[in-house]
mmCIF file of C-alpha atoms in Angstrom:
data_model
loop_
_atom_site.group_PDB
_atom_site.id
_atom_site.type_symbol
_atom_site.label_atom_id
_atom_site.label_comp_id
_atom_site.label_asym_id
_atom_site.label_seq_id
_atom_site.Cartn_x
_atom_site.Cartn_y
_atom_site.Cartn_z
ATOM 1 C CA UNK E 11 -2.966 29.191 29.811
ATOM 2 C CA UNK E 12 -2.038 25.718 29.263
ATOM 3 C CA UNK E 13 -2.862 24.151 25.705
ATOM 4 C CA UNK E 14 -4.630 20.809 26.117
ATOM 5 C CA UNK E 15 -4.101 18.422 23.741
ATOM 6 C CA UNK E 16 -6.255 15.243 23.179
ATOM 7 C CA UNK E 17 -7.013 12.592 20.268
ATOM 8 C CA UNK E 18 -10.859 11.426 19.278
ATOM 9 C CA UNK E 19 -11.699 8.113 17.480
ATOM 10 C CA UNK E 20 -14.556 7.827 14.567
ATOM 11 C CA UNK E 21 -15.467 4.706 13.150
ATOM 12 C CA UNK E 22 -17.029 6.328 9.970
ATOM 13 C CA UNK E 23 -16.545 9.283 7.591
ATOM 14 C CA UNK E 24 -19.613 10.987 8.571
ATOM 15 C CA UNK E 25 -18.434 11.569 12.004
ATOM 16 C CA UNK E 26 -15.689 12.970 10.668
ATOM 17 C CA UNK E 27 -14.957 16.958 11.692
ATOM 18 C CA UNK E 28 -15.599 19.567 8.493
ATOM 19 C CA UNK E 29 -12.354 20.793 8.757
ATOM 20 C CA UNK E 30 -10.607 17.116 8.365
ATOM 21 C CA UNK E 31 -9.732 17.594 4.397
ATOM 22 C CA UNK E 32 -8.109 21.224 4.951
ATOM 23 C CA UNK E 33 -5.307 18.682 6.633
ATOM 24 C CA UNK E 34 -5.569 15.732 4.224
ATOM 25 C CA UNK E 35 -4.640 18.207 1.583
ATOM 26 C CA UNK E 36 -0.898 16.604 1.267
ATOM 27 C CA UNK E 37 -1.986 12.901 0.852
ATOM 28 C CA UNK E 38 -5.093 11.861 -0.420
ATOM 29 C CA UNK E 39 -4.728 8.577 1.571
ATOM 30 C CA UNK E 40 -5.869 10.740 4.038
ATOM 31 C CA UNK E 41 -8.944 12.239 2.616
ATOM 32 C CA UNK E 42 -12.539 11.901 3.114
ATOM 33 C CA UNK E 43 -13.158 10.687 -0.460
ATOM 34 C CA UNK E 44 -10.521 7.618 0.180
ATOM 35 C CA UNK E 45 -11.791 6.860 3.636
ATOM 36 C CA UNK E 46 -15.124 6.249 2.498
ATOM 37 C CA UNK E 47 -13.628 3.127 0.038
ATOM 38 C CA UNK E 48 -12.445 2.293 3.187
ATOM 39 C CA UNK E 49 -16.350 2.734 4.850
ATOM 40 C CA UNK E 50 -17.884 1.040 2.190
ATOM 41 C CA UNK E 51 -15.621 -1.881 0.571
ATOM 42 C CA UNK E 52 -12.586 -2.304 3.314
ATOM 43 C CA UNK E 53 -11.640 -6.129 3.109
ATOM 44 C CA UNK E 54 -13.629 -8.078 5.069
ATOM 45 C CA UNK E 55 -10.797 -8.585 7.491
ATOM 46 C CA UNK E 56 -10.386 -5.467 8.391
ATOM 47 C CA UNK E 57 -11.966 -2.230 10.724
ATOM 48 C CA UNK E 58 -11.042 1.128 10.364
ATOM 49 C CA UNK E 59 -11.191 3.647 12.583
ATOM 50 C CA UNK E 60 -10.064 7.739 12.124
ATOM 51 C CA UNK E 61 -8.295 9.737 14.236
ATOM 52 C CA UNK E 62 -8.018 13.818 15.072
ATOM 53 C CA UNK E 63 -5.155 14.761 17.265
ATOM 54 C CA UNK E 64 -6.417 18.441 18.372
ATOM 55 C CA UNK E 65 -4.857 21.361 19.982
ATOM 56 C CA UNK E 66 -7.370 22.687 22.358
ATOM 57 C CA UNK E 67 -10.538 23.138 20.101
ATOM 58 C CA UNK E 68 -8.240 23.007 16.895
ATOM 59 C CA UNK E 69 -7.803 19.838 14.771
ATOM 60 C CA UNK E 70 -3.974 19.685 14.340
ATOM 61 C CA UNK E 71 -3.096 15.934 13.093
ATOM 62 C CA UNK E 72 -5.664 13.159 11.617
ATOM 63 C CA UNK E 73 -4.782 9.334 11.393
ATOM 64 C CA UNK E 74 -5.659 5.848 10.053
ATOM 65 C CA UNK E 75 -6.127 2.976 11.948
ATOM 66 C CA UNK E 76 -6.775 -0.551 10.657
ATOM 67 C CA UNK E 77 -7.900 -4.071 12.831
ATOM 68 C CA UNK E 78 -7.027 -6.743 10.388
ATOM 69 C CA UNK E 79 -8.686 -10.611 11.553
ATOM 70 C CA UNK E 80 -5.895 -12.583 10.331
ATOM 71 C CA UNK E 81 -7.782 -15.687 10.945
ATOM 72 C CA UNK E 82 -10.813 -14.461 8.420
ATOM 73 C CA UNK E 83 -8.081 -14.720 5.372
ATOM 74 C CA UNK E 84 -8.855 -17.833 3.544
ATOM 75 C CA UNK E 85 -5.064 -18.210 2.016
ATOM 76 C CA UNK E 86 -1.849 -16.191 3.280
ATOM 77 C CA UNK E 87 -0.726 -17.189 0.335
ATOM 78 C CA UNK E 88 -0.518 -20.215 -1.845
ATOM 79 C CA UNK E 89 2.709 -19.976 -3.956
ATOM 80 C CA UNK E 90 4.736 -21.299 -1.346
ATOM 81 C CA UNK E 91 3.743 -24.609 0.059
ATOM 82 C CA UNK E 92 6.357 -25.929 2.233
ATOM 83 C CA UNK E 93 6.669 -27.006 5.957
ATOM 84 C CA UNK E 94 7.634 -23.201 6.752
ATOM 85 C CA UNK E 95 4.732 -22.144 5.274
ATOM 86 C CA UNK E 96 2.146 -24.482 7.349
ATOM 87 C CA UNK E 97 4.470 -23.226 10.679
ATOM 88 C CA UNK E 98 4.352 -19.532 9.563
ATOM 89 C CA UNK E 99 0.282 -19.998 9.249
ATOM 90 C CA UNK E 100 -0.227 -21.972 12.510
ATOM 91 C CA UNK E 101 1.658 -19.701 14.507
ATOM 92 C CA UNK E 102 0.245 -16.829 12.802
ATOM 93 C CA UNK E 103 -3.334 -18.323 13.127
ATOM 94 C CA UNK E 104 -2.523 -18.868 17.012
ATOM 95 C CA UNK E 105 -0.289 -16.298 18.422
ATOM 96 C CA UNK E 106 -0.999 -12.889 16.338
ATOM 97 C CA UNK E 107 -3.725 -12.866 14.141
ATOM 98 C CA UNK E 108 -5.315 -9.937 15.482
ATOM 99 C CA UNK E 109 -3.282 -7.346 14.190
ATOM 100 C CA UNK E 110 -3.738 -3.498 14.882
ATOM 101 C CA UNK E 111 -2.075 -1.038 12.437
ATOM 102 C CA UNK E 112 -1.578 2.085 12.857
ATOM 103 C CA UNK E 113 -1.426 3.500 8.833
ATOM 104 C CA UNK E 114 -2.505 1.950 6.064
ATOM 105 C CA UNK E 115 -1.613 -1.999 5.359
ATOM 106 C CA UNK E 116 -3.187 -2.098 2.104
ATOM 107 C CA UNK E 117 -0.254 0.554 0.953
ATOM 108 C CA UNK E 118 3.566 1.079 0.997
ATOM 109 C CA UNK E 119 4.377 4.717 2.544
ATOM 110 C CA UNK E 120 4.389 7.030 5.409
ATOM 111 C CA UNK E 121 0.311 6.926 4.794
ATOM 112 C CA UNK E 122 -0.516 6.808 8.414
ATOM 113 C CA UNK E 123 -0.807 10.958 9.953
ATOM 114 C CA UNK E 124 -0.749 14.327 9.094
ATOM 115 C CA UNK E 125 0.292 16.966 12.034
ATOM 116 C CA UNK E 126 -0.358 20.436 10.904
ATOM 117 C CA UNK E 127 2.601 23.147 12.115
ATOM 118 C CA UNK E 128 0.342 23.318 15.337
ATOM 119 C CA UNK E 129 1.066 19.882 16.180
ATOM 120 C CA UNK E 130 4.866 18.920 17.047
ATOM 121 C CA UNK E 131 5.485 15.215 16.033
ATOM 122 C CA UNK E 132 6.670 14.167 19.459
ATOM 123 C CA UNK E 133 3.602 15.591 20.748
ATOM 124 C CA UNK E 134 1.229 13.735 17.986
ATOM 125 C CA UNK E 135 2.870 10.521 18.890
ATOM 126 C CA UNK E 136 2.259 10.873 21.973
ATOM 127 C CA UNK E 137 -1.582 11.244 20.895
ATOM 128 C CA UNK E 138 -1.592 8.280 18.389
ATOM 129 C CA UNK E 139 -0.146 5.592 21.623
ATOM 130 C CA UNK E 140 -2.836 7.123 23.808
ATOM 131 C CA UNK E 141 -5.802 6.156 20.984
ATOM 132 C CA UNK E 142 -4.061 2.926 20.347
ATOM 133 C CA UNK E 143 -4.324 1.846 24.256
ATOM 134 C CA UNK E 144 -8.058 2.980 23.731
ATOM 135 C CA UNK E 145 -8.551 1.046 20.669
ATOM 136 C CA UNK E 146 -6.985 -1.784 22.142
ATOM 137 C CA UNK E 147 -9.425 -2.030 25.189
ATOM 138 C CA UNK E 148 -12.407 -1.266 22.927
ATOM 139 C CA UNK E 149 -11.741 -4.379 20.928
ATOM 140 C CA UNK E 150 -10.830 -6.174 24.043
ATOM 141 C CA UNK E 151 -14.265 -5.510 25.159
ATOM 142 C CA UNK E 152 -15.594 -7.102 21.245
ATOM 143 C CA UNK E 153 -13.903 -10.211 22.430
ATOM 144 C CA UNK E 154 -11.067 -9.411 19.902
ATOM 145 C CA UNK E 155 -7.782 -9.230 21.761
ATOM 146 C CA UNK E 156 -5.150 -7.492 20.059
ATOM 147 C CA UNK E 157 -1.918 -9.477 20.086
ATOM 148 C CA UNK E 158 0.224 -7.051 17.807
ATOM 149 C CA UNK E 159 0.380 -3.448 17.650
ATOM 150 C CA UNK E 160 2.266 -2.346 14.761
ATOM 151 C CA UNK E 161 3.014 1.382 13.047
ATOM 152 C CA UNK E 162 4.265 1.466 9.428
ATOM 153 C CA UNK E 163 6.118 2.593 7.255
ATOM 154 C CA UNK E 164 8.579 5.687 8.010
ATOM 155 C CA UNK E 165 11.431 6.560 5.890
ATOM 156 C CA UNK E 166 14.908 6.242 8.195
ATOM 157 C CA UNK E 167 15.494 10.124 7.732
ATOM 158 C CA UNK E 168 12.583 10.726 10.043
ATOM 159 C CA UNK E 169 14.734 11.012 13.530
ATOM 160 C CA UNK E 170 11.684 12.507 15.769
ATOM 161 C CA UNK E 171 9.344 9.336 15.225
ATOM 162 C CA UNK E 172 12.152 6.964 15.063
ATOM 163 C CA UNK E 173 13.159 8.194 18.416
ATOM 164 C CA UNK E 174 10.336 8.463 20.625
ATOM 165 C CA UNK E 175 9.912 7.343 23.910
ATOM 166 C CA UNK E 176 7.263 5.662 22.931
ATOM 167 C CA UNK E 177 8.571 3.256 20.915
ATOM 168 C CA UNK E 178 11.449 2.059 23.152
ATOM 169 C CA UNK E 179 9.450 -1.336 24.005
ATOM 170 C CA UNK E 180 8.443 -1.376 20.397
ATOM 171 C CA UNK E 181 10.907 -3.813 17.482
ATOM 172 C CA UNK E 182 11.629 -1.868 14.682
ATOM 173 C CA UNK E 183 11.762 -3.635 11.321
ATOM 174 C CA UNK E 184 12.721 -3.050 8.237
ATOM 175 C CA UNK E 185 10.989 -5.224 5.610
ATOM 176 C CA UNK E 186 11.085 -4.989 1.494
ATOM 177 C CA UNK E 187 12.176 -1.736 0.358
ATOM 178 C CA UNK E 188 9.750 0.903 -1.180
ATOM 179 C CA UNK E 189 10.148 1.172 -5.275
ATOM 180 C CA UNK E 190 10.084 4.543 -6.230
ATOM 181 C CA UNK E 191 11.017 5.827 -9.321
ATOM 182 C CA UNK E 192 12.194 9.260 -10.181
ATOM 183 C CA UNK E 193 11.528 11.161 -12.814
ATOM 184 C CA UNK E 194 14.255 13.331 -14.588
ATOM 185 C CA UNK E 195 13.148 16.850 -15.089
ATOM 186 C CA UNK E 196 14.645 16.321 -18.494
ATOM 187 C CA UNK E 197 12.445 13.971 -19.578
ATOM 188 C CA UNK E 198 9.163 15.299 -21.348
ATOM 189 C CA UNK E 199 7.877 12.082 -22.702
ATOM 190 C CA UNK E 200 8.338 8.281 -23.159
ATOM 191 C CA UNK E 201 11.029 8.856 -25.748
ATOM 192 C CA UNK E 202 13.319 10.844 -23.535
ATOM 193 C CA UNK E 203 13.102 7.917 -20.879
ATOM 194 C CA UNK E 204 13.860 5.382 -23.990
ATOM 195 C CA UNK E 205 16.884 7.329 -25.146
ATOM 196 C CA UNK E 206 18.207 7.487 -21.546
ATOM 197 C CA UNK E 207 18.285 3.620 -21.243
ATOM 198 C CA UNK E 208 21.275 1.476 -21.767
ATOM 199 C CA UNK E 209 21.378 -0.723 -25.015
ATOM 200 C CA UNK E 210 20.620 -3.862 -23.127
ATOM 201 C CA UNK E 211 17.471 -2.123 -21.602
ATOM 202 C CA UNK E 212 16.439 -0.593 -24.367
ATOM 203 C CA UNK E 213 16.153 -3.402 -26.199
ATOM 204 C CA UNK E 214 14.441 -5.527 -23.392
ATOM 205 C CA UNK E 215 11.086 -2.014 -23.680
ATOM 206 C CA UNK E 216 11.624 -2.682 -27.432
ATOM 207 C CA UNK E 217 10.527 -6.544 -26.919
ATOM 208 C CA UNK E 218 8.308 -6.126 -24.485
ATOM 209 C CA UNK E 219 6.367 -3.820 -26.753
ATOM 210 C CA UNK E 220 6.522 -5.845 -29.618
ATOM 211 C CA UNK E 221 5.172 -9.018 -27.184
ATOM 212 C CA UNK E 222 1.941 -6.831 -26.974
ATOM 213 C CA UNK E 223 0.771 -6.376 -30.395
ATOM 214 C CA UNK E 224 -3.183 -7.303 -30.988
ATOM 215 C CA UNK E 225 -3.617 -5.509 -26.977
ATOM 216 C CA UNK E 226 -5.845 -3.000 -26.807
ATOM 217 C CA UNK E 227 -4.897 -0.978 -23.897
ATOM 218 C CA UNK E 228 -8.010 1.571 -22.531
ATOM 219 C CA UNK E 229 -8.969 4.146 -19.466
ATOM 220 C CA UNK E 230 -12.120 2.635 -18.217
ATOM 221 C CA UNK E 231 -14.768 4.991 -16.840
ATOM 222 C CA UNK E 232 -17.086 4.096 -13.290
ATOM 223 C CA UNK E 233 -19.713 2.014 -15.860
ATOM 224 C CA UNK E 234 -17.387 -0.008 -17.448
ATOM 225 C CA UNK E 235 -15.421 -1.237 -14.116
ATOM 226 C CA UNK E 236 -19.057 -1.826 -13.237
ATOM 227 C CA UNK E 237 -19.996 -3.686 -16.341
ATOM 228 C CA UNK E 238 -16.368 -5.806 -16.135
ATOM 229 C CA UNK E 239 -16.871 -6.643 -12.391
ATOM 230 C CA UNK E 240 -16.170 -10.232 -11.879
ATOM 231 C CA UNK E 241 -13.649 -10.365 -14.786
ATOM 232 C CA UNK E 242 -11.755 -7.736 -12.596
ATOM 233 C CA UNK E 243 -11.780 -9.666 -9.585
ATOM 234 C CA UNK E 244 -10.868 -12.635 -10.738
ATOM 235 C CA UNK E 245 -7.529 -11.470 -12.515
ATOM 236 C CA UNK E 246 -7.092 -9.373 -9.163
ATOM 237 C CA UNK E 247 -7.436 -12.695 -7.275
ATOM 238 C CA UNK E 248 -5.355 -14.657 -9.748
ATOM 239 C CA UNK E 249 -2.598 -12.261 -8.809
ATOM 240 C CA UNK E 250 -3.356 -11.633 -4.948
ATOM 241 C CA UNK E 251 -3.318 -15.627 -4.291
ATOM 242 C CA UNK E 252 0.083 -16.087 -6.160
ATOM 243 C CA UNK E 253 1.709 -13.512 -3.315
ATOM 244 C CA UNK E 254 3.562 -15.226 -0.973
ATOM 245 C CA UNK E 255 1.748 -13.455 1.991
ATOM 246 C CA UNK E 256 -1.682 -12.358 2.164
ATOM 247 C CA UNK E 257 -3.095 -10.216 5.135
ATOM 248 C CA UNK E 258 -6.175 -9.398 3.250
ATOM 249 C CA UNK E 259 -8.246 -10.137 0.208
ATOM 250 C CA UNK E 260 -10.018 -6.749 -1.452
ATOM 251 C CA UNK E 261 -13.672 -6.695 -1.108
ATOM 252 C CA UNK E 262 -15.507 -6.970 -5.168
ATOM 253 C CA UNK E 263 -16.379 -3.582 -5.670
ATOM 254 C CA UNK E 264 -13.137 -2.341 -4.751
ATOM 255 C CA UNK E 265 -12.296 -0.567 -7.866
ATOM 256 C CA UNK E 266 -16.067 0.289 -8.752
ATOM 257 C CA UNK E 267 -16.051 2.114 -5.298
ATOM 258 C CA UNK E 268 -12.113 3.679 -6.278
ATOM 259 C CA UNK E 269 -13.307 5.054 -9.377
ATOM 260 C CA UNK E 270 -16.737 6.347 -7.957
ATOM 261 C CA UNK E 271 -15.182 7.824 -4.640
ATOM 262 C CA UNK E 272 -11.794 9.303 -6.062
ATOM 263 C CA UNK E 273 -13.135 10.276 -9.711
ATOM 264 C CA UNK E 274 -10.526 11.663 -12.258
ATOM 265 C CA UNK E 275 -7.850 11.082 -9.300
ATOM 266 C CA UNK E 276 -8.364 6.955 -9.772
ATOM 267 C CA UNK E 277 -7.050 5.426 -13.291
ATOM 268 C CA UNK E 278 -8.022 2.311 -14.331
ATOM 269 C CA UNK E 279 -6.926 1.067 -17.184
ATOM 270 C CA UNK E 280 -8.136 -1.904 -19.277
ATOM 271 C CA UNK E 281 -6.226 -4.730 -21.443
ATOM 272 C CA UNK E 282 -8.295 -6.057 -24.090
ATOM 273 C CA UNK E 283 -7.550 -9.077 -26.594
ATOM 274 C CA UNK E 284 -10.226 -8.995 -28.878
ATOM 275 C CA UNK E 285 -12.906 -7.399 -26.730
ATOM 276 C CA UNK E 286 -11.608 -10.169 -23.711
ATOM 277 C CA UNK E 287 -10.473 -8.214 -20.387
ATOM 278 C CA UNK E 288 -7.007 -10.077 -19.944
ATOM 279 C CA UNK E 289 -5.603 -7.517 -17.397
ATOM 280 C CA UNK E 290 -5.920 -4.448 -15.533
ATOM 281 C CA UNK E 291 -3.401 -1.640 -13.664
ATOM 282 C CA UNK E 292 -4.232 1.142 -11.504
ATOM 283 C CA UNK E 293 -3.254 4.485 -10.528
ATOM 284 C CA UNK E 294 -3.746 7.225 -7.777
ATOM 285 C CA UNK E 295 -2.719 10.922 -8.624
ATOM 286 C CA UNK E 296 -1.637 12.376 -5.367
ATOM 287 C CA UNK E 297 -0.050 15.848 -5.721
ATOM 288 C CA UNK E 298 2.749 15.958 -7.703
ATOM 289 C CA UNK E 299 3.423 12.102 -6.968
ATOM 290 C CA UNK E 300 1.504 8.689 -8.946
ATOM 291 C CA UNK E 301 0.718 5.393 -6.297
ATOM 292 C CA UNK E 302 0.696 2.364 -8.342
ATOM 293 C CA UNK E 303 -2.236 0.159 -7.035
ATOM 294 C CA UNK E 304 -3.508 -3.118 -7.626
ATOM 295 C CA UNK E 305 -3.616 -4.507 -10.913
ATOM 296 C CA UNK E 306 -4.658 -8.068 -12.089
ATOM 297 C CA UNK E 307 -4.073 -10.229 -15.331
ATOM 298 C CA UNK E 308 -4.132 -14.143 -15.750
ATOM 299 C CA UNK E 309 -1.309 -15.729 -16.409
ATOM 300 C CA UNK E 310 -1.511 -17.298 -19.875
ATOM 301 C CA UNK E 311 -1.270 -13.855 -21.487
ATOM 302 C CA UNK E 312 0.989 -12.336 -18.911
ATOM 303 C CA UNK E 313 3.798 -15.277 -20.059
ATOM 304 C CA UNK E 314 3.572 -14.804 -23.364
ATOM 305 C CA UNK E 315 2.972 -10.932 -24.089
ATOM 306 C CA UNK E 316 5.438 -9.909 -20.877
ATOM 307 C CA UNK E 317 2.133 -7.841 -19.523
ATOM 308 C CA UNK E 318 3.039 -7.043 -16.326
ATOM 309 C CA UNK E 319 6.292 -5.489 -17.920
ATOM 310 C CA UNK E 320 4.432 -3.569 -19.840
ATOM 311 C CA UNK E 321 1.594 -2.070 -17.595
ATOM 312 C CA UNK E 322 5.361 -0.808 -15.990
ATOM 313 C CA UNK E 323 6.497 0.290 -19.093
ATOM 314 C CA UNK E 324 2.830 2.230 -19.261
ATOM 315 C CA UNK E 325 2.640 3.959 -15.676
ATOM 316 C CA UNK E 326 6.226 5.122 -16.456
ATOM 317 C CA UNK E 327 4.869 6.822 -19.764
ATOM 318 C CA UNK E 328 1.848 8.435 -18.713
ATOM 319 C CA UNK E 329 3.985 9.769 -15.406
ATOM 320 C CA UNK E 330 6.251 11.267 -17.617
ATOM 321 C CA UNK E 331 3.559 12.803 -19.676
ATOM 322 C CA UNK E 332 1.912 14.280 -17.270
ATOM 323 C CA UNK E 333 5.038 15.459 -15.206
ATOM 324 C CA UNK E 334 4.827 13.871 -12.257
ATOM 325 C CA UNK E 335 7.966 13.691 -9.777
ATOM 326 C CA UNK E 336 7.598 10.353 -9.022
ATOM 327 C CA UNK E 337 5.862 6.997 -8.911
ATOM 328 C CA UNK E 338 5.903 4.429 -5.939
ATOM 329 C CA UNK E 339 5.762 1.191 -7.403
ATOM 330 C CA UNK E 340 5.695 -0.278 -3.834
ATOM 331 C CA UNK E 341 7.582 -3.510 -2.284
ATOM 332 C CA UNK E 342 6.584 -6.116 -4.711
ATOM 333 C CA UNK E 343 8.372 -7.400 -7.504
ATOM 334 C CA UNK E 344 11.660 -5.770 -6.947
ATOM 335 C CA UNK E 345 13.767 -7.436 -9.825
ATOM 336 C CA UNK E 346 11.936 -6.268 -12.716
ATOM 337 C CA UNK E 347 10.669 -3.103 -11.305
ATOM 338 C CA UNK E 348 14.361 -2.333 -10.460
ATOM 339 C CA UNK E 349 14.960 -3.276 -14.679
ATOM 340 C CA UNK E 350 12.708 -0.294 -15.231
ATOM 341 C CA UNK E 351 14.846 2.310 -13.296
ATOM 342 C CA UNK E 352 13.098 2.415 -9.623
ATOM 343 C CA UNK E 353 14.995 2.548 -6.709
ATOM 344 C CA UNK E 354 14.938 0.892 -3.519
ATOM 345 C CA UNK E 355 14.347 3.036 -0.289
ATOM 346 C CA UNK E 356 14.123 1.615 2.922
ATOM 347 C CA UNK E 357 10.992 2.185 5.342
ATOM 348 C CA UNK E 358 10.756 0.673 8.781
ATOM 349 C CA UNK E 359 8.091 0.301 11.224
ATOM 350 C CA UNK E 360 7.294 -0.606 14.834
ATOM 351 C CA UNK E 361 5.954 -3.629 16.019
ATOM 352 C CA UNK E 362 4.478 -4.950 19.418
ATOM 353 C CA UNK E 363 3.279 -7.862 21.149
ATOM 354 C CA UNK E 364 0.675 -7.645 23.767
ATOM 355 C CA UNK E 365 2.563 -10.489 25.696
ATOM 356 C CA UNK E 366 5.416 -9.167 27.207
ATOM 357 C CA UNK E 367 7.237 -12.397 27.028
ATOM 358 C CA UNK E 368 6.812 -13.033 23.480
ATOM 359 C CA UNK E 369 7.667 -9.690 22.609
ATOM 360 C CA UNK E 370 10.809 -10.337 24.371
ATOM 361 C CA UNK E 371 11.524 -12.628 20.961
ATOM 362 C CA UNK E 372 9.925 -9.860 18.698
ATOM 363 C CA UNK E 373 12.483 -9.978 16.213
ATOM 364 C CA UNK E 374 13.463 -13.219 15.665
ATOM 365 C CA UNK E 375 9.874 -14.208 15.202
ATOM 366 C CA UNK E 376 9.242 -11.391 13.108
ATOM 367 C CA UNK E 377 12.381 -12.459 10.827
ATOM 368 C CA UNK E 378 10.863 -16.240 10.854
ATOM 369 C CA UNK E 379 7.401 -15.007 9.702
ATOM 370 C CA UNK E 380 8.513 -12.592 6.937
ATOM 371 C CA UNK E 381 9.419 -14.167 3.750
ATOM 372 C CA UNK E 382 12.742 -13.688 2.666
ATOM 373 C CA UNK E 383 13.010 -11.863 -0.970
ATOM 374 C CA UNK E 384 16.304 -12.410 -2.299
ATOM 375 C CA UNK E 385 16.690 -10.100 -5.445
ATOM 376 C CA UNK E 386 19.498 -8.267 -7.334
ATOM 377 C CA UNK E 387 19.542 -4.503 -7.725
ATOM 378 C CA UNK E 388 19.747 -3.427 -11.547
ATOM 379 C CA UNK E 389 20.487 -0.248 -13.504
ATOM 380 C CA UNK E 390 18.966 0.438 -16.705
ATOM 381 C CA UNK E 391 20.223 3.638 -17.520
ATOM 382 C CA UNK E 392 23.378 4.768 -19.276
#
């Protein structure tokens, strides 16, 4: 008998299947406890929508898919302000601000599916194209025409996506590299990653450290994100408009509904100057590996105690500790998270134009609309 295999879209958590979470096991990007932030405080740009690939009556594969409203984003960034920028922002205004994502935009990673051992990738790609045409009309039918299609981010080692059929209309980009940083399964705590560093990067933690005296550094529980609210947002905002490119702006209760959703798997963590909330990092534990999140500070103290440094310094400490493999610092920053000993890998993604004619040009509009980041590639170890 012939196995049938066919996709179903939810637009919430509760329509979720029961047996969803016995596949989000691997990533908790994935999980039911994460895709209710995204229920209940996604930016307001953006729609979700959740995916099951099944096998006959079997749920084999679940995805994420996000509809960002590019023209809803009050700033796509404000450090730049140049005639490329007001071009980039017309044309992005114009020609693709409705955006369609397959995976998760508000993260760097392969975030967007899980196939189980039942599911062969070709055939769960297959799947994921067929619920993207559906999406596509469905939001047609809103009055919200989707003018890109895009799937992010795969590591280059993964030949069976990177190959399918279904991507042969598709431009694949590679943008900013992922920062990950490995941990040495010699290393048992903050010392041993110390002693490992060359002289010139030692000394540059020493400083740092020393730029921080009078901080109070603290794990806030659920209440006290609650409590420091505003504060929060605004340091998140301070940093967020400073970006040179903003698809989205996270909703206020974004950490409150982190920290209440993901419990002792969310870390937020608190810098104080006398009893003042000057900045903020997060973390997400999942499996053996630690996402950095969004953080926030303002800029006054982040000049002159090297914060920013130091909340790197601080993930790279408690990782250690707690003997994690690894921590993906993400595409931002690369200089100075590069200083600290993560490495670049490169992650590309798919991207399509409903017009065929402009897709045509794909790639050099993609490579007009992406800021450039020029940076040098460090290494602070012996």
């Amino acid at each position: 008998m012939k196995q049938s295999y066919h996709y179903k879209i939810y637009s919430s958590v509760a329509e979720l299947p029961e047996s969803w979470d016995t596949l989000s096991v691997s990533n908790i990007f994935l999980s039911g406890d994460y895709l209710k932030v995204m229920d209940n405080s996604a930016p307001k740009n953006m729609i979700c929508h959740y995916i099951g690939l099944f096998k006959d009556d079997e749920l084999t594969g679940i995805a994420l898919s996000q509809f960002l409203d590019l023209n809803l984003v009050s700033s796509f960034g404000e450090r730049d302000t140049c005639i490329k920028t007001s071009v980039r922002n017309f044309v992005f205004r114009n020609f693709t601000s409705h955006v369609l994502f397959v995976g998760n935009n508000m993260l760097t990673g392969q975030n967007a599916y899980i196939f189980s051992e039942n599911l062969p990738a070709k055939e769960g790609i297959s799947l994921l194209h067929k619920a993207v045409k559906e999406l596509q009309t469905n939001f047609k039918k809103q009055g919200k025409k989707i003018h890109l299609t895009t799937f992010k981010d795969f590591f280059t080692d993964e030949k069976v996506v990177l190959e399918a059929s279904e991507f042969h209309s598709f431009y694949k980009f590679s943008t900013q590299p992922n920062m990950i940083f490995p941990i040495a399964e010699n290393w048992k705590s903050e010392d041993d990653y110390v002693a490992a560093l060359s002289k010139k990067y030692r000394d540059q933690y020493k400083r740092a450290h020393k730029k921080l005296d009078g901080i109070e550094k603290r794990k806030m529980p659920l209440a006290e994100i609650e409590q420091h609210n505003a504060t929060i947002h605004n340091l998140y905002m301070n940093v967020a408009r400073n970006a040179p490119f903003n698809t989205f702006f996270l909703a206020e209760n974004h950490f409150y509904e982190l920290k209440k959703q993901l419990g002792h798997n969310f870390l937020f963590y608190g810098y104080f100057l006398e009893d003042k909330l000057i900045g903020f990092n997060t973390l997400i534990k999942n499996g053996a590996t630690i996402d950095t999140y969004f953080l926030g500070y303002d800029d006054e103290h982040q000049r002159e105690m090297m914060v920013y440094l130091n909340m790197l310094y601080d993930m790279i400490k408690y990782s250690i500790k707690k003997q994690y493999k690894e921590i993906i610092f993400a595409r931002t920053a690369l200089e100075i998270k590069s200083s600290v000993g993560a490495k670049p890998h490169e992650m590309v993604g798919f991207i399509q134009h409903s017009n065929p004619l402009i897709n045509r040009f794909a790639g050099k509009i993609f490579k007009s609309l992406e800021p450039e980041t020029v940076w040098q590639e460090r290494n602070p170890f012996k």
